[in-house]
Short mmCIF file of C-alpha atoms (C1' of nucleotides) in Angstrom, two decimals:
data_model
loop_
_atom_site.label_atom_id
_atom_site.label_comp_id
_atom_site.label_asym_id
_atom_site.label_seq_id
_atom_site.Cartn_x
_atom_site.Cartn_y
_atom_site.Cartn_z
CA MET A 19 -1.46 -60.66 -85.67
CA PRO A 20 -1.03 -57.01 -84.67
CA VAL A 21 -3.64 -54.53 -85.91
CA CYS A 22 -0.97 -52.70 -87.85
CA GLN A 23 2.17 -54.74 -88.67
CA GLN A 24 4.37 -51.84 -89.12
CA PHE A 25 3.19 -49.51 -86.41
CA ASP A 26 3.82 -46.86 -89.00
CA VAL A 27 1.78 -43.93 -90.23
CA ASN A 28 2.46 -45.31 -93.68
CA CYS A 29 1.14 -48.78 -92.82
CA PRO A 30 -0.87 -49.71 -95.99
CA SER A 31 -3.76 -50.64 -93.91
CA ARG A 32 -3.83 -47.25 -92.32
CA LEU A 33 -3.85 -45.41 -95.62
CA LEU A 34 -7.01 -47.28 -96.57
CA PHE A 35 -8.39 -46.99 -93.02
CA ASP A 36 -8.39 -43.21 -93.17
CA GLN A 37 -10.46 -43.38 -96.30
CA ILE A 38 -13.35 -45.28 -94.79
CA ALA A 39 -13.34 -44.13 -91.12
CA ASP A 40 -14.36 -40.57 -91.86
CA LYS A 41 -17.29 -38.69 -90.69
CA TRP A 42 -19.89 -39.87 -93.33
CA SER A 43 -18.57 -42.97 -95.30
CA MET A 44 -19.89 -45.40 -92.84
CA MET A 45 -23.37 -43.95 -92.89
CA VAL A 46 -23.45 -43.59 -96.77
CA LEU A 47 -22.46 -47.24 -97.10
CA SER A 48 -25.11 -48.19 -94.67
CA VAL A 49 -27.76 -46.25 -96.58
CA LEU A 50 -26.76 -47.68 -99.86
CA ASP A 51 -26.86 -51.16 -98.40
CA THR A 52 -30.63 -50.90 -98.62
CA GLY A 53 -30.39 -50.38 -102.37
CA PRO A 54 -29.26 -47.78 -105.06
CA MET A 55 -30.19 -44.27 -104.34
CA ARG A 56 -29.86 -40.84 -105.92
CA PHE A 57 -27.93 -37.90 -104.56
CA ASN A 58 -30.64 -36.06 -102.84
CA GLY A 59 -32.03 -39.31 -101.54
CA ILE A 60 -28.91 -40.09 -99.78
CA LYS A 61 -28.68 -36.50 -98.57
CA ARG A 62 -32.18 -36.66 -97.04
CA HIS A 63 -31.20 -39.81 -95.11
CA LEU A 64 -28.06 -38.21 -93.54
CA GLU A 65 -29.29 -35.47 -91.26
CA GLY A 66 -26.70 -32.70 -90.96
CA VAL A 67 -24.63 -33.47 -94.02
CA THR A 68 -23.91 -30.56 -96.39
CA GLN A 69 -23.87 -31.00 -100.07
CA LYS A 70 -20.07 -30.38 -100.27
CA ALA A 71 -19.33 -32.90 -97.66
CA LEU A 72 -21.55 -35.50 -99.24
CA THR A 73 -20.10 -34.94 -102.73
CA GLN A 74 -16.57 -35.38 -101.43
CA CYS A 75 -17.53 -38.49 -99.49
CA LEU A 76 -19.19 -40.05 -102.53
CA ARG A 77 -16.28 -39.29 -104.78
CA ARG A 78 -13.85 -40.94 -102.35
CA LEU A 79 -16.04 -44.01 -101.98
CA GLU A 80 -16.35 -44.16 -105.78
CA ARG A 81 -12.57 -43.80 -106.20
CA ASN A 82 -11.88 -46.59 -103.85
CA GLY A 83 -14.30 -48.82 -105.71
CA LEU A 84 -16.81 -49.10 -102.92
CA ILE A 85 -19.69 -47.51 -104.83
CA THR A 86 -20.51 -46.67 -108.41
CA ARG A 87 -21.90 -43.52 -109.86
CA ARG A 88 -24.31 -43.66 -112.76
CA VAL A 89 -25.55 -40.54 -114.63
CA ILE A 90 -29.08 -40.89 -115.93
CA PRO A 91 -29.46 -38.39 -118.80
CA VAL A 92 -33.00 -37.20 -118.09
CA SER A 93 -33.90 -33.57 -117.41
CA PRO A 94 -33.27 -32.53 -114.88
CA ILE A 95 -30.25 -34.79 -114.55
CA ALA A 96 -30.33 -37.81 -112.25
CA VAL A 97 -27.42 -39.51 -110.64
CA GLU A 98 -27.78 -42.92 -109.04
CA TYR A 99 -25.27 -44.27 -106.53
CA GLU A 100 -24.96 -48.02 -105.88
CA MET A 101 -22.79 -50.20 -103.72
CA THR A 102 -20.33 -52.46 -105.45
CA PRO A 103 -19.63 -56.04 -104.48
CA LEU A 104 -16.41 -54.77 -102.84
CA GLY A 105 -18.39 -52.17 -100.93
CA ARG A 106 -20.58 -54.93 -99.60
CA THR A 107 -17.68 -56.92 -98.15
CA LEU A 108 -16.79 -53.93 -95.94
CA LEU A 109 -20.15 -53.96 -94.10
CA PRO A 110 -19.55 -56.93 -91.90
CA PRO A 111 -16.40 -55.55 -90.32
CA PHE A 112 -18.13 -52.19 -89.97
CA LYS A 113 -21.11 -53.77 -88.26
CA ALA A 114 -18.73 -55.60 -85.87
CA LEU A 115 -17.19 -52.34 -84.83
CA TYR A 116 -20.70 -50.73 -84.60
CA ALA A 117 -21.87 -53.51 -82.41
CA TRP A 118 -18.84 -52.97 -80.14
CA THR A 119 -19.62 -49.30 -79.75
CA MET A 120 -23.33 -49.99 -78.89
CA ALA A 121 -22.38 -52.63 -76.49
CA ASN A 122 -19.86 -50.55 -74.62
CA LEU A 123 -21.35 -47.04 -74.84
CA SER A 124 -22.44 -47.04 -71.29
CA GLU A 125 -19.09 -48.42 -69.96
CA VAL A 126 -17.13 -45.87 -71.94
CA ASP A 127 -19.50 -43.11 -70.74
CA ALA A 128 -18.92 -44.21 -67.12
CA ALA A 129 -15.19 -44.14 -67.72
CA ARG A 130 -15.34 -40.65 -69.12
CA ARG A 131 -17.31 -39.42 -66.18
CA ALA A 132 -14.85 -40.92 -63.78
CA PHE A 133 -11.93 -39.35 -65.70
CA ASP A 134 -13.56 -35.89 -65.92
CA SER A 135 -14.35 -35.92 -62.17
CA ARG A 136 -10.68 -36.87 -61.36
CA SER A 137 -9.48 -33.74 -63.37
CA MET B 23 -29.08 -54.02 -88.53
CA PRO B 24 -27.82 -50.88 -90.19
CA VAL B 25 -24.37 -49.66 -89.29
CA CYS B 26 -25.87 -46.49 -87.85
CA GLN B 27 -29.54 -46.82 -86.82
CA GLN B 28 -30.20 -43.02 -86.85
CA PHE B 29 -28.16 -42.11 -90.07
CA ASP B 30 -27.41 -39.04 -87.86
CA VAL B 31 -24.16 -37.14 -87.19
CA ASN B 32 -25.13 -37.42 -83.50
CA CYS B 33 -25.71 -41.18 -83.56
CA PRO B 34 -24.23 -42.41 -80.21
CA SER B 35 -22.15 -44.85 -82.11
CA ARG B 36 -20.60 -42.32 -84.27
CA LEU B 37 -19.58 -40.16 -81.36
CA LEU B 38 -17.69 -43.08 -79.93
CA PHE B 39 -16.42 -44.13 -83.37
CA ASP B 40 -14.70 -40.87 -83.85
CA GLN B 41 -12.70 -41.35 -80.75
CA ILE B 42 -11.21 -44.55 -81.62
CA ALA B 43 -10.90 -44.36 -85.37
CA ASP B 44 -8.31 -41.60 -85.30
CA LYS B 45 -4.89 -41.45 -86.75
CA TRP B 46 -2.97 -43.16 -83.82
CA SER B 47 -5.38 -44.90 -81.51
CA MET B 48 -5.60 -48.19 -83.40
CA MET B 49 -1.76 -48.45 -83.36
CA VAL B 50 -1.37 -47.54 -79.80
CA LEU B 51 -3.82 -50.14 -78.72
CA SER B 52 -2.02 -52.61 -80.82
CA VAL B 53 1.25 -51.80 -79.18
CA LEU B 54 -0.16 -52.06 -75.77
CA ASP B 55 -1.73 -55.40 -76.68
CA THR B 56 1.79 -56.79 -76.32
CA GLY B 57 1.94 -55.65 -72.70
CA PRO B 58 2.24 -52.41 -70.59
CA MET B 59 4.65 -49.86 -71.94
CA ARG B 60 6.09 -46.50 -70.93
CA PHE B 61 5.57 -43.29 -72.81
CA ASN B 62 8.74 -43.25 -74.77
CA GLY B 63 8.53 -46.91 -75.35
CA ILE B 64 5.21 -46.45 -77.13
CA LYS B 65 6.63 -43.38 -78.95
CA ARG B 66 9.53 -45.43 -80.29
CA HIS B 67 7.18 -48.00 -81.72
CA LEU B 68 5.09 -45.51 -83.61
CA GLU B 69 7.25 -44.05 -86.25
CA GLY B 70 6.25 -40.54 -87.23
CA VAL B 71 4.15 -39.64 -84.12
CA THR B 72 4.95 -36.39 -82.36
CA GLN B 73 5.05 -36.03 -78.57
CA LYS B 74 2.01 -33.86 -78.71
CA ALA B 75 -0.11 -36.20 -80.84
CA LEU B 76 0.78 -39.14 -78.70
CA THR B 77 -0.02 -37.36 -75.45
CA GLN B 78 -3.38 -36.31 -76.80
CA CYS B 79 -4.05 -39.88 -78.03
CA LEU B 80 -3.15 -41.44 -74.75
CA ARG B 81 -5.30 -39.05 -72.86
CA ARG B 82 -8.27 -39.75 -75.05
CA LEU B 83 -7.85 -43.56 -74.76
CA GLU B 84 -7.50 -43.17 -71.00
CA ARG B 85 -10.55 -41.00 -70.80
CA ASN B 86 -12.66 -43.50 -72.70
CA GLY B 87 -11.38 -46.30 -70.35
CA LEU B 88 -9.53 -48.16 -72.94
CA ILE B 89 -6.09 -47.76 -71.22
CA THR B 90 -4.83 -46.89 -67.76
CA ARG B 91 -2.06 -44.45 -66.90
CA ARG B 92 0.15 -45.15 -63.84
CA VAL B 93 2.83 -42.80 -62.61
CA ILE B 94 5.75 -44.52 -61.07
CA PRO B 95 7.41 -42.08 -58.65
CA VAL B 96 11.06 -42.69 -59.43
CA SER B 97 13.57 -40.21 -60.59
CA PRO B 98 13.35 -39.44 -63.44
CA ILE B 99 9.64 -40.00 -63.43
CA ALA B 100 8.21 -42.99 -65.21
CA VAL B 101 4.65 -43.44 -66.59
CA GLU B 102 3.37 -46.79 -67.58
CA TYR B 103 0.40 -47.25 -69.87
CA GLU B 104 -1.61 -50.48 -69.92
CA MET B 105 -4.63 -51.77 -71.73
CA THR B 106 -7.80 -52.32 -69.68
CA PRO B 107 -10.14 -55.28 -70.17
CA LEU B 108 -12.48 -52.96 -72.06
CA GLY B 109 -9.71 -51.97 -74.34
CA ARG B 110 -8.89 -55.56 -75.06
CA THR B 111 -12.46 -56.21 -76.23
CA LEU B 112 -11.99 -53.63 -78.92
CA LEU B 113 -9.19 -55.47 -80.62
CA PRO B 114 -11.16 -58.17 -82.26
CA PRO B 115 -13.36 -55.75 -84.29
CA PHE B 116 -10.45 -53.73 -85.11
CA LYS B 117 -8.54 -56.61 -86.34
CA ALA B 118 -11.53 -57.62 -88.44
CA LEU B 119 -11.37 -54.30 -90.19
CA TYR B 120 -7.61 -54.56 -90.47
CA ALA B 121 -8.00 -57.96 -92.16
CA TRP B 122 -10.45 -56.40 -94.59
CA THR B 123 -8.09 -53.67 -95.55
CA MET B 124 -5.26 -56.04 -96.10
CA ALA B 125 -7.33 -58.42 -98.03
CA ASN B 126 -8.68 -55.69 -100.32
CA LEU B 127 -5.71 -53.34 -100.70
CA SER B 128 -4.93 -54.45 -104.13
CA GLU B 129 -8.54 -54.32 -105.36
CA VAL B 130 -9.01 -50.82 -103.93
CA ASP B 131 -5.74 -49.71 -105.47
CA ALA B 132 -6.82 -50.99 -108.89
CA ALA B 133 -10.17 -49.10 -108.40
CA ARG B 134 -8.25 -45.94 -107.59
CA ARG B 135 -6.01 -46.17 -110.69
CA ALA B 136 -9.09 -46.77 -112.89
CA PHE B 137 -10.80 -43.78 -111.36
CA ASP B 138 -7.71 -41.59 -111.64
CA SER B 139 -7.24 -42.49 -115.35
CA ARG B 140 -10.89 -41.71 -116.07
CA SER B 141 -10.45 -38.23 -114.92
"C1'" DC C 12 -31.32 -32.08 -109.82
"C1'" DC C 13 -26.58 -32.42 -109.18
"C1'" DG C 14 -23.04 -30.54 -108.82
"C1'" DT C 15 -18.55 -26.82 -108.97
"C1'" DA C 16 -16.20 -22.60 -107.19
"C1'" DT C 17 -15.06 -19.62 -103.72
"C1'" DC C 18 -14.61 -17.55 -99.38
"C1'" DC C 19 -13.78 -17.64 -94.64
"C1'" DG C 20 -13.68 -18.96 -89.78
"C1'" DA C 21 -12.45 -22.99 -86.85
"C1'" DT C 22 -9.62 -26.51 -86.12
"C1'" DC C 23 -5.78 -29.59 -86.45
"C1'" DC C 24 -0.87 -30.41 -86.36
"C1'" DG C 25 4.08 -30.21 -86.11
"C1'" DA C 26 7.85 -27.50 -84.36
"C1'" DT C 27 9.78 -25.34 -80.70
"C1'" DA C 28 10.77 -23.93 -76.00
"C1'" DC C 29 10.44 -24.80 -71.27
"C1'" DT C 30 9.41 -27.47 -66.70
"C1'" DG C 31 9.28 -30.86 -62.52
"C1'" DC D 28 11.52 -38.96 -68.57
"C1'" DA D 29 7.15 -37.24 -69.42
"C1'" DG D 30 4.98 -33.90 -70.08
"C1'" DT D 31 2.66 -28.47 -70.84
"C1'" DA D 32 2.55 -24.02 -73.41
"C1'" DT D 33 2.64 -21.52 -77.31
"C1'" DC D 34 2.83 -20.28 -82.17
"C1'" DG D 35 2.05 -20.26 -87.14
"C1'" DG D 36 0.96 -22.85 -91.31
"C1'" DA D 37 -2.09 -26.15 -93.30
"C1'" DT D 38 -6.25 -28.23 -93.62
"C1'" DC D 39 -11.21 -28.91 -92.87
"C1'" DG D 40 -15.90 -27.78 -93.23
"C1'" DG D 41 -19.92 -24.78 -93.70
"C1'" DA D 42 -22.26 -21.11 -96.15
"C1'" DT D 43 -23.07 -19.06 -100.34
"C1'" DA D 44 -23.24 -18.22 -105.08
"C1'" DC D 45 -23.50 -19.91 -109.59
"C1'" DG D 46 -23.89 -23.42 -113.73
"C1'" DG D 47 -25.08 -27.54 -116.80
#
DNA sequence: CCGTATCCGATCCGATACTG
DNA sequence: CAGTATCGGATCGGATACGG
C-alpha cells in the first residue's frame, strides 16, 4: 500500500497529516500523555512556545478530537486539557516516527555534511 | 518513552521531523518506492505540485540522504531520482501514520463537525 | 490565569521568464 | 528536460497590549 493512494495534495490522509505534523502538536500530545494539564502547565513544559502558538495548537487538537478542553470556573479561571482516547491512539505511530529519527540522526547528519561539502 | 524527550523546539528529533513531514516529501518517497524515476515523471504523479516546490523537496530529500540524484548526460539532459536504503527504512513508520489517518478520518471529521457547530 | 486582538517583519509559495 | 532567478501576494509567527 502506498503512503498516499492518490499522490494528490488533496489526499484525505494528507489533509489530516498537516494538522498533526506541525511544530508543536507532537510535543503537546506527548506532554498530555502523562496526564491532564492546565494551559500554563503545558506552556512551561514546551520551552520556546509562545502563548499564541500554543493556543492555536490546542484549538486545532481539540477541533480534531485529540484533546478535550475543560473550563474550571474558579477565580482566577482554570482550564484543563486532557487527551482523548482517539488522541491516545495517535501516539504509537508518532513514537514509531520518533524512534526512526533518533535511530537515524547520525546517518542523516553524515549525509547532510557530505551533500554540503559537495556544493 | 515520550515522543520528544526534551519537549524543546530544538529537540534533535524535531529538527529532522520538520524535514520529512512537509507538504510533499511523504508523497515523493511513496512514488520513488515503486522504483527510480525522472523529474517530470515524479511531477506527473504529484497532482498540484509546482516545479519549484518539487525541486526544493527533492533537494532536501537528497541532502538528508533519503534519495539520490543521478544526471544522465544525454540530450536533452535526464535526471533520475532513486530511493536510498536509508530512505526505504523511513517508509514503515510513515505507513503506520498513514494507516492511522485512514483509520480515523471519519472520527476526526465527526469531531470537527461537532466542534464547529459548538462555535 | 487564560485567553483575544492587533501589528509587523520574515517566510513561504505560485507564477512567470529564462537557460544549458 | 531539468532546472535557476525573480517577483509579489499570502501566510506565519512573535511581540505587545488588553480583557474576562
